[in-house]
mmCIF file with all atom_site columns, C-alpha atoms in Angstrom:
data_model
loop_
_atom_site.group_PDB
_atom_site.id
_atom_site.type_symbol
_atom_site.label_atom_id
_atom_site.label_alt_id
_atom_site.label_comp_id
_atom_site.label_asym_id
_atom_site.label_entity_id
_atom_site.label_seq_id
_atom_site.pdbx_PDB_ins_code
_atom_site.Cartn_x
_atom_site.Cartn_y
_atom_site.Cartn_z
_atom_site.occupancy
_atom_site.B_iso_or_equiv
_atom_site.pdbx_formal_charge
_atom_site.auth_seq_id
_atom_site.auth_comp_id
_atom_site.auth_asym_id
_atom_site.auth_atom_id
_atom_site.pdbx_PDB_model_num
ATOM 1   C CA . MET A 1 1   ? 26.177 27.557  -28.234 1.00 36.00 ? 1   MET A CA 1
ATOM 2   C CA . THR A 1 2   ? 23.253 25.918  -26.477 1.00 36.00 ? 2   THR A CA 1
ATOM 3   C CA . LEU A 1 3   ? 23.100 22.488  -24.914 1.00 34.00 ? 3   LEU A CA 1
ATOM 4   C CA . LYS A 1 4   ? 20.266 20.180  -25.850 1.00 37.00 ? 4   LYS A CA 1
ATOM 5   C CA . SER A 1 5   ? 18.502 18.214  -23.142 1.00 33.00 ? 5   SER A CA 1
ATOM 6   C CA . ILE A 1 6   ? 18.005 14.534  -23.699 1.00 37.00 ? 6   ILE A CA 1
ATOM 7   C CA . SER A 1 7   ? 16.685 11.943  -21.317 1.00 37.00 ? 7   SER A CA 1
ATOM 8   C CA . VAL A 1 8   ? 16.224 8.271   -21.954 1.00 38.00 ? 8   VAL A CA 1
ATOM 9   C CA . SER A 1 9   ? 14.761 5.793   -19.478 1.00 38.00 ? 9   SER A CA 1
ATOM 10  C CA . LEU A 1 10  ? 14.107 2.076   -19.455 1.00 38.00 ? 10  LEU A CA 1
ATOM 11  C CA . LEU A 1 11  ? 12.600 -0.376  -17.002 1.00 39.00 ? 11  LEU A CA 1
ATOM 12  C CA . CYS A 1 12  ? 12.969 -4.062  -16.411 1.00 36.00 ? 12  CYS A CA 1
ATOM 13  C CA . CYS A 1 13  ? 11.102 -5.899  -13.704 1.00 37.00 ? 13  CYS A CA 1
ATOM 14  C CA . LEU A 1 14  ? 11.907 -9.545  -13.114 1.00 36.00 ? 14  LEU A CA 1
ATOM 15  C CA . LEU A 1 15  ? 11.035 -12.134 -10.517 1.00 34.00 ? 15  LEU A CA 1
ATOM 16  C CA . LEU A 1 16  ? 14.049 -14.231 -9.597  1.00 37.00 ? 16  LEU A CA 1
ATOM 17  C CA . SER A 1 17  ? 14.888 -16.763 -6.925  1.00 27.00 ? 17  SER A CA 1
ATOM 18  C CA . ALA A 1 18  ? 17.941 -16.273 -4.753  1.00 31.00 ? 18  ALA A CA 1
ATOM 19  C CA . GLY A 1 19  ? 19.396 -19.710 -5.537  1.00 29.00 ? 19  GLY A CA 1
ATOM 20  C CA . GLY A 1 20  ? 22.738 -19.874 -7.292  1.00 26.00 ? 20  GLY A CA 1
ATOM 21  C CA . CYS A 1 21  ? 23.568 -16.267 -6.586  1.00 26.00 ? 21  CYS A CA 1
ATOM 22  C CA . ALA A 1 22  ? 26.799 -14.723 -7.709  1.00 26.00 ? 22  ALA A CA 1
ATOM 23  C CA . GLY A 1 23  ? 28.844 -12.268 -5.707  1.00 28.00 ? 23  GLY A CA 1
ATOM 24  C CA . PRO A 1 24  ? 29.260 -8.612  -6.634  1.00 30.00 ? 24  PRO A CA 1
ATOM 25  C CA . ASP A 1 25  ? 32.588 -9.390  -8.330  1.00 31.00 ? 25  ASP A CA 1
ATOM 26  C CA . SER A 1 26  ? 31.112 -12.062 -10.574 1.00 30.00 ? 26  SER A CA 1
ATOM 27  C CA . PRO A 1 27  ? 31.547 -11.988 -14.349 1.00 33.00 ? 27  PRO A CA 1
ATOM 28  C CA . GLY A 1 28  ? 29.214 -9.478  -15.947 1.00 35.00 ? 28  GLY A CA 1
ATOM 29  C CA . LEU A 1 29  ? 29.619 -6.999  -13.096 1.00 32.00 ? 29  LEU A CA 1
ATOM 30  C CA . ARG A 1 30  ? 32.578 -4.858  -14.013 1.00 34.00 ? 30  ARG A CA 1
ATOM 31  C CA . THR A 1 31  ? 34.629 -3.356  -11.198 1.00 35.00 ? 31  THR A CA 1
ATOM 32  C CA . ILE A 1 32  ? 34.827 0.427   -11.172 1.00 40.00 ? 32  ILE A CA 1
ATOM 33  C CA . ASP A 1 33  ? 38.270 1.779   -11.995 1.00 40.00 ? 33  ASP A CA 1
ATOM 34  C CA . PRO A 1 34  ? 38.757 4.685   -9.550  1.00 42.00 ? 34  PRO A CA 1
ATOM 35  C CA . ALA A 1 35  ? 40.890 6.466   -12.166 1.00 39.00 ? 35  ALA A CA 1
ATOM 36  C CA . LEU A 1 36  ? 37.785 6.698   -14.373 1.00 44.00 ? 36  LEU A CA 1
ATOM 37  C CA . GLN A 1 37  ? 35.734 8.336   -11.623 1.00 47.00 ? 37  GLN A CA 1
ATOM 38  C CA . PRO A 1 38  ? 37.605 11.583  -10.888 1.00 49.00 ? 38  PRO A CA 1
ATOM 39  C CA . HIS A 1 39  ? 37.651 12.482  -7.204  1.00 51.00 ? 39  HIS A CA 1
ATOM 40  C CA . GLU A 1 40  ? 36.233 15.959  -7.866  1.00 59.00 ? 40  GLU A CA 1
ATOM 41  C CA . ASP A 1 41  ? 33.084 14.340  -9.307  1.00 79.00 ? 41  ASP A CA 1
ATOM 42  C CA . ALA A 1 42  ? 32.514 12.042  -6.306  1.00 90.00 ? 42  ALA A CA 1
ATOM 43  C CA . ALA A 1 43  ? 30.791 14.670  -4.145  1.00 91.00 ? 43  ALA A CA 1
ATOM 44  C CA . GLU A 1 44  ? 28.629 15.826  -7.054  1.00 93.00 ? 44  GLU A CA 1
ATOM 45  C CA . LEU A 1 45  ? 27.566 12.255  -7.839  1.00 95.00 ? 45  LEU A CA 1
ATOM 46  C CA . GLU A 1 46  ? 26.691 11.532  -4.205  1.00 95.00 ? 46  GLU A CA 1
ATOM 47  C CA . GLN A 1 47  ? 24.570 14.703  -4.121  1.00 96.00 ? 47  GLN A CA 1
ATOM 48  C CA . LEU A 1 48  ? 22.766 13.576  -7.276  1.00 97.00 ? 48  LEU A CA 1
ATOM 49  C CA . VAL A 1 49  ? 22.098 10.168  -5.713  1.00 97.00 ? 49  VAL A CA 1
ATOM 50  C CA . GLN A 1 50  ? 20.672 11.778  -2.586  1.00 97.00 ? 50  GLN A CA 1
ATOM 51  C CA . ARG A 1 51  ? 18.520 14.237  -4.571  1.00 97.00 ? 51  ARG A CA 1
ATOM 52  C CA . ALA A 1 52  ? 17.103 11.487  -6.812  1.00 98.00 ? 52  ALA A CA 1
ATOM 53  C CA . HIS A 1 53  ? 16.447 9.246   -3.791  1.00 98.00 ? 53  HIS A CA 1
ATOM 54  C CA . ASP A 1 54  ? 14.761 12.119  -1.940  1.00 98.00 ? 54  ASP A CA 1
ATOM 55  C CA . ARG A 1 55  ? 12.523 12.869  -4.942  1.00 98.00 ? 55  ARG A CA 1
ATOM 56  C CA . VAL A 1 56  ? 11.424 9.239   -5.213  1.00 98.00 ? 56  VAL A CA 1
ATOM 57  C CA . ASN A 1 57  ? 10.661 9.088   -1.478  1.00 98.00 ? 57  ASN A CA 1
ATOM 58  C CA . GLU A 1 58  ? 8.854  12.452  -1.518  1.00 98.00 ? 58  GLU A CA 1
ATOM 59  C CA . HIS A 1 59  ? 6.710  11.145  -4.362  1.00 98.00 ? 59  HIS A CA 1
ATOM 60  C CA . ARG A 1 60  ? 5.966  7.931   -2.479  1.00 98.00 ? 60  ARG A CA 1
ATOM 61  C CA . SER A 1 61  ? 5.106  9.899   0.680   1.00 98.00 ? 61  SER A CA 1
ATOM 62  C CA . SER A 1 62  ? 2.738  12.146  -1.293  1.00 98.00 ? 62  SER A CA 1
ATOM 63  C CA . LEU A 1 63  ? 0.805  8.982   -2.177  1.00 98.00 ? 63  LEU A CA 1
ATOM 64  C CA . GLY A 1 64  ? 0.801  7.701   1.401   1.00 98.00 ? 64  GLY A CA 1
ATOM 65  C CA . LEU A 1 65  ? 3.380  5.016   0.600   1.00 98.00 ? 65  LEU A CA 1
ATOM 66  C CA . ALA A 1 66  ? 6.267  3.955   2.828   1.00 98.00 ? 66  ALA A CA 1
ATOM 67  C CA . GLN A 1 67  ? 9.650  5.405   2.006   1.00 98.00 ? 67  GLN A CA 1
ATOM 68  C CA . LEU A 1 68  ? 12.358 3.234   0.478   1.00 98.00 ? 68  LEU A CA 1
ATOM 69  C CA . THR A 1 69  ? 15.446 2.463   2.545   1.00 98.00 ? 69  THR A CA 1
ATOM 70  C CA . LEU A 1 70  ? 18.615 3.353   0.634   1.00 98.00 ? 70  LEU A CA 1
ATOM 71  C CA . ASP A 1 71  ? 20.881 0.338   1.108   1.00 98.00 ? 71  ASP A CA 1
ATOM 72  C CA . ASN A 1 72  ? 24.628 0.829   0.529   1.00 97.00 ? 72  ASN A CA 1
ATOM 73  C CA . ARG A 1 73  ? 25.086 -2.781  -0.605  1.00 98.00 ? 73  ARG A CA 1
ATOM 74  C CA . ILE A 1 74  ? 22.414 -2.462  -3.298  1.00 98.00 ? 74  ILE A CA 1
ATOM 75  C CA . THR A 1 75  ? 23.894 0.917   -4.236  1.00 98.00 ? 75  THR A CA 1
ATOM 76  C CA . ARG A 1 76  ? 27.291 -0.744  -4.856  1.00 97.00 ? 76  ARG A CA 1
ATOM 77  C CA . VAL A 1 77  ? 25.637 -3.115  -7.334  1.00 98.00 ? 77  VAL A CA 1
ATOM 78  C CA . ALA A 1 78  ? 23.871 -0.178  -9.043  1.00 98.00 ? 78  ALA A CA 1
ATOM 79  C CA . ARG A 1 79  ? 27.129 1.816   -9.099  1.00 97.00 ? 79  ARG A CA 1
ATOM 80  C CA . ARG A 1 80  ? 28.897 -0.879  -11.074 1.00 97.00 ? 80  ARG A CA 1
ATOM 81  C CA . HIS A 1 81  ? 26.235 -0.732  -13.757 1.00 97.00 ? 81  HIS A CA 1
ATOM 82  C CA . SER A 1 82  ? 26.158 3.074   -13.927 1.00 97.00 ? 82  SER A CA 1
ATOM 83  C CA . ALA A 1 83  ? 29.969 3.148   -14.136 1.00 96.00 ? 83  ALA A CA 1
ATOM 84  C CA . SER A 1 84  ? 29.968 0.531   -16.882 1.00 96.00 ? 84  SER A CA 1
ATOM 85  C CA . MET A 1 85  ? 27.504 2.565   -18.952 1.00 97.00 ? 85  MET A CA 1
ATOM 86  C CA . ALA A 1 86  ? 29.462 5.790   -18.339 1.00 96.00 ? 86  ALA A CA 1
ATOM 87  C CA . GLN A 1 87  ? 32.695 4.078   -19.393 1.00 95.00 ? 87  GLN A CA 1
ATOM 88  C CA . GLY A 1 88  ? 31.254 3.221   -22.803 1.00 95.00 ? 88  GLY A CA 1
ATOM 89  C CA . GLY A 1 89  ? 29.125 0.171   -22.076 1.00 94.00 ? 89  GLY A CA 1
ATOM 90  C CA . ALA A 1 90  ? 25.677 -0.097  -23.612 1.00 93.00 ? 90  ALA A CA 1
ATOM 91  C CA . PHE A 1 91  ? 22.827 1.875   -22.079 1.00 95.00 ? 91  PHE A CA 1
ATOM 92  C CA . SER A 1 92  ? 20.714 -1.177  -21.383 1.00 94.00 ? 92  SER A CA 1
ATOM 93  C CA . HIS A 1 93  ? 19.479 -3.655  -18.820 1.00 94.00 ? 93  HIS A CA 1
ATOM 94  C CA . ARG A 1 94  ? 22.029 -6.198  -20.042 1.00 95.00 ? 94  ARG A CA 1
ATOM 95  C CA . GLY A 1 95  ? 23.347 -8.037  -16.991 1.00 96.00 ? 95  GLY A CA 1
ATOM 96  C CA . PHE A 1 96  ? 20.194 -7.378  -14.942 1.00 96.00 ? 96  PHE A CA 1
ATOM 97  C CA . LYS A 1 97  ? 19.973 -11.006 -13.864 1.00 96.00 ? 97  LYS A CA 1
ATOM 98  C CA . GLN A 1 98  ? 23.594 -10.877 -12.621 1.00 97.00 ? 98  GLN A CA 1
ATOM 99  C CA . ARG A 1 99  ? 22.826 -7.699  -10.656 1.00 97.00 ? 99  ARG A CA 1
ATOM 100 C CA . ALA A 1 100 ? 19.761 -9.334  -9.134  1.00 97.00 ? 100 ALA A CA 1
ATOM 101 C CA . THR A 1 101 ? 21.668 -12.472 -8.151  1.00 97.00 ? 101 THR A CA 1
ATOM 102 C CA . ALA A 1 102 ? 24.467 -10.329 -6.672  1.00 98.00 ? 102 ALA A CA 1
ATOM 103 C CA . ILE A 1 103 ? 21.848 -8.675  -4.455  1.00 98.00 ? 103 ILE A CA 1
ATOM 104 C CA . GLY A 1 104 ? 20.532 -12.126 -3.505  1.00 97.00 ? 104 GLY A CA 1
ATOM 105 C CA . ARG A 1 105 ? 23.942 -12.997 -2.088  1.00 97.00 ? 105 ARG A CA 1
ATOM 106 C CA . PHE A 1 106 ? 23.554 -10.512 0.768   1.00 98.00 ? 106 PHE A CA 1
ATOM 107 C CA . MET A 1 107 ? 19.761 -9.957  0.760   1.00 97.00 ? 107 MET A CA 1
ATOM 108 C CA . PRO A 1 108 ? 17.425 -12.814 -0.170  1.00 96.00 ? 108 PRO A CA 1
ATOM 109 C CA . TYR A 1 109 ? 14.603 -11.268 -2.188  1.00 97.00 ? 109 TYR A CA 1
ATOM 110 C CA . ARG A 1 110 ? 11.264 -11.971 -3.821  1.00 96.00 ? 110 ARG A CA 1
ATOM 111 C CA . THR A 1 111 ? 11.381 -9.314  -6.540  1.00 96.00 ? 111 THR A CA 1
ATOM 112 C CA . VAL A 1 112 ? 13.900 -6.889  -8.017  1.00 97.00 ? 112 VAL A CA 1
ATOM 113 C CA . ALA A 1 113 ? 13.190 -4.087  -10.515 1.00 97.00 ? 113 ALA A CA 1
ATOM 114 C CA . GLU A 1 114 ? 15.493 -1.647  -12.244 1.00 97.00 ? 114 GLU A CA 1
ATOM 115 C CA . ASN A 1 115 ? 15.048 1.871   -13.615 1.00 97.00 ? 115 ASN A CA 1
ATOM 116 C CA . LEU A 1 116 ? 17.723 3.439   -15.803 1.00 97.00 ? 116 LEU A CA 1
ATOM 117 C CA . ALA A 1 117 ? 18.125 6.975   -17.102 1.00 97.00 ? 117 ALA A CA 1
ATOM 118 C CA . TYR A 1 118 ? 20.763 9.092   -18.747 1.00 94.00 ? 118 TYR A CA 1
ATOM 119 C CA . ASN A 1 119 ? 20.811 12.742  -19.544 1.00 95.00 ? 119 ASN A CA 1
ATOM 120 C CA . TYR A 1 120 ? 23.071 15.701  -20.194 1.00 94.00 ? 120 TYR A CA 1
ATOM 121 C CA . GLY A 1 121 ? 22.797 19.449  -20.522 1.00 93.00 ? 121 GLY A CA 1
ATOM 122 C CA . ASN A 1 122 ? 20.388 19.773  -17.587 1.00 91.00 ? 122 ASN A CA 1
ATOM 123 C CA . ALA A 1 123 ? 20.792 22.104  -14.620 1.00 94.00 ? 123 ALA A CA 1
ATOM 124 C CA . ASP A 1 124 ? 19.640 19.278  -12.332 1.00 95.00 ? 124 ASP A CA 1
ATOM 125 C CA . PRO A 1 125 ? 20.309 15.804  -13.785 1.00 97.00 ? 125 PRO A CA 1
ATOM 126 C CA . ALA A 1 126 ? 18.626 14.094  -10.801 1.00 97.00 ? 126 ALA A CA 1
ATOM 127 C CA . ALA A 1 127 ? 15.409 16.068  -11.310 1.00 97.00 ? 127 ALA A CA 1
ATOM 128 C CA . ARG A 1 128 ? 15.448 15.237  -15.027 1.00 96.00 ? 128 ARG A CA 1
ATOM 129 C CA . ALA A 1 129 ? 15.931 11.517  -14.355 1.00 97.00 ? 129 ALA A CA 1
ATOM 130 C CA . PHE A 1 130 ? 13.115 11.522  -11.790 1.00 97.00 ? 130 PHE A CA 1
ATOM 131 C CA . THR A 1 131 ? 10.763 13.417  -14.123 1.00 97.00 ? 131 THR A CA 1
ATOM 132 C CA . SER A 1 132 ? 11.435 10.978  -16.959 1.00 96.00 ? 132 SER A CA 1
ATOM 133 C CA . TRP A 1 133 ? 10.678 8.040   -14.631 1.00 97.00 ? 133 TRP A CA 1
ATOM 134 C CA . LEU A 1 134 ? 7.530  9.740   -13.343 1.00 97.00 ? 134 LEU A CA 1
ATOM 135 C CA . THR A 1 135 ? 6.142  10.349  -16.840 1.00 96.00 ? 135 THR A CA 1
ATOM 136 C CA . SER A 1 136 ? 6.785  6.769   -17.985 1.00 95.00 ? 136 SER A CA 1
ATOM 137 C CA . PRO A 1 137 ? 4.051  4.359   -16.811 1.00 95.00 ? 137 PRO A CA 1
ATOM 138 C CA . LYS A 1 138 ? 6.399  1.389   -16.251 1.00 94.00 ? 138 LYS A CA 1
ATOM 139 C CA . HIS A 1 139 ? 9.032  3.440   -14.419 1.00 95.00 ? 139 HIS A CA 1
ATOM 140 C CA . ARG A 1 140 ? 6.381  5.104   -12.314 1.00 97.00 ? 140 ARG A CA 1
ATOM 141 C CA . GLN A 1 141 ? 4.961  1.672   -11.495 1.00 96.00 ? 141 GLN A CA 1
ATOM 142 C CA . ALA A 1 142 ? 8.332  0.563   -10.091 1.00 96.00 ? 142 ALA A CA 1
ATOM 143 C CA . MET A 1 143 ? 8.660  3.742   -8.012  1.00 97.00 ? 143 MET A CA 1
ATOM 144 C CA . GLU A 1 144 ? 5.117  3.373   -6.656  1.00 98.00 ? 144 GLU A CA 1
ATOM 145 C CA . ASP A 1 145 ? 5.113  -0.390  -6.085  1.00 97.00 ? 145 ASP A CA 1
ATOM 146 C CA . THR A 1 146 ? 4.126  -0.841  -2.447  1.00 97.00 ? 146 THR A CA 1
ATOM 147 C CA . ARG A 1 147 ? 5.961  -4.159  -2.218  1.00 96.00 ? 147 ARG A CA 1
ATOM 148 C CA . PHE A 1 148 ? 9.418  -2.596  -2.569  1.00 98.00 ? 148 PHE A CA 1
ATOM 149 C CA . THR A 1 149 ? 11.060 -1.579  0.699   1.00 98.00 ? 149 THR A CA 1
ATOM 150 C CA . HIS A 1 150 ? 14.745 -1.238  -0.231  1.00 98.00 ? 150 HIS A CA 1
ATOM 151 C CA . THR A 1 151 ? 16.591 0.509   -2.995  1.00 98.00 ? 151 THR A CA 1
ATOM 152 C CA . GLY A 1 152 ? 20.055 1.175   -4.306  1.00 98.00 ? 152 GLY A CA 1
ATOM 153 C CA . LEU A 1 153 ? 20.737 4.190   -6.469  1.00 98.00 ? 153 LEU A CA 1
ATOM 154 C CA . ALA A 1 154 ? 23.886 5.255   -8.279  1.00 97.00 ? 154 ALA A CA 1
ATOM 155 C CA . VAL A 1 155 ? 24.985 7.921   -10.730 1.00 97.00 ? 155 VAL A CA 1
ATOM 156 C CA . ALA A 1 156 ? 28.105 7.906   -12.892 1.00 96.00 ? 156 ALA A CA 1
ATOM 157 C CA . LYS A 1 157 ? 29.343 10.639  -15.197 1.00 96.00 ? 157 LYS A CA 1
ATOM 158 C CA . SER A 1 158 ? 30.993 9.910   -18.546 1.00 95.00 ? 158 SER A CA 1
ATOM 159 C CA . SER A 1 159 ? 34.017 11.794  -19.828 1.00 93.00 ? 159 SER A CA 1
ATOM 160 C CA . ASN A 1 160 ? 31.704 13.748  -22.162 1.00 93.00 ? 160 ASN A CA 1
ATOM 161 C CA . GLY A 1 161 ? 29.445 14.865  -19.289 1.00 94.00 ? 161 GLY A CA 1
ATOM 162 C CA . ARG A 1 162 ? 26.544 12.419  -19.559 1.00 96.00 ? 162 ARG A CA 1
ATOM 163 C CA . TYR A 1 163 ? 24.973 11.222  -16.316 1.00 96.00 ? 163 TYR A CA 1
ATOM 164 C CA . PHE A 1 164 ? 23.925 7.560   -16.034 1.00 97.00 ? 164 PHE A CA 1
ATOM 165 C CA . PHE A 1 165 ? 21.427 6.612   -13.311 1.00 97.00 ? 165 PHE A CA 1
ATOM 166 C CA . THR A 1 166 ? 20.674 3.096   -12.068 1.00 98.00 ? 166 THR A CA 1
ATOM 167 C CA . GLN A 1 167 ? 18.010 2.535   -9.431  1.00 98.00 ? 167 GLN A CA 1
ATOM 168 C CA . LEU A 1 168 ? 17.329 -0.968  -8.150  1.00 98.00 ? 168 LEU A CA 1
ATOM 169 C CA . PHE A 1 169 ? 14.165 -1.730  -6.165  1.00 98.00 ? 169 PHE A CA 1
ATOM 170 C CA . VAL A 1 170 ? 14.088 -4.779  -3.873  1.00 98.00 ? 170 VAL A CA 1
ATOM 171 C CA . LEU A 1 171 ? 11.426 -6.703  -1.982  1.00 97.00 ? 171 LEU A CA 1
ATOM 172 C CA . PRO A 1 172 ? 13.396 -8.784  0.548   1.00 97.00 ? 172 PRO A CA 1
ATOM 173 C CA . ARG A 1 173 ? 12.139 -12.181 1.682   1.00 94.00 ? 173 ARG A CA 1
#
């Protein structure tokens, strides 16, 4: 039996003001149920986050661009979305505005962008997500945008072994 490789990626880039921001526990941002994220997967998921982040920063450095700072607060917002998708939610940018306003609560911003990916059956899910972003003009544009200085990146794994990536890019005020 062989596993097929599939990767899907989407991008949404939106300019929003920080006014009227909601907190990270606002409606539309589902809280992660720790029981749905098995402890044995936690280390693997953190390694995937670090590998994907490193690949994005290596790519930016190869172009002479500044590296992105991985912010734990932005990562928490991204983690909620990845977990929601892994727990059966739609693979989509639905709720992007709520994620952006949640970020605005702790980091006033000028622009926020989001890259999503999911894949399964790959030896290195982080490499596959990065490659799919790199080969998509809009995803690549977000990764290479010189205005972005901060990022949050999260990976969640579904019960059937699919990996869901959310990367948020932020230009603070």
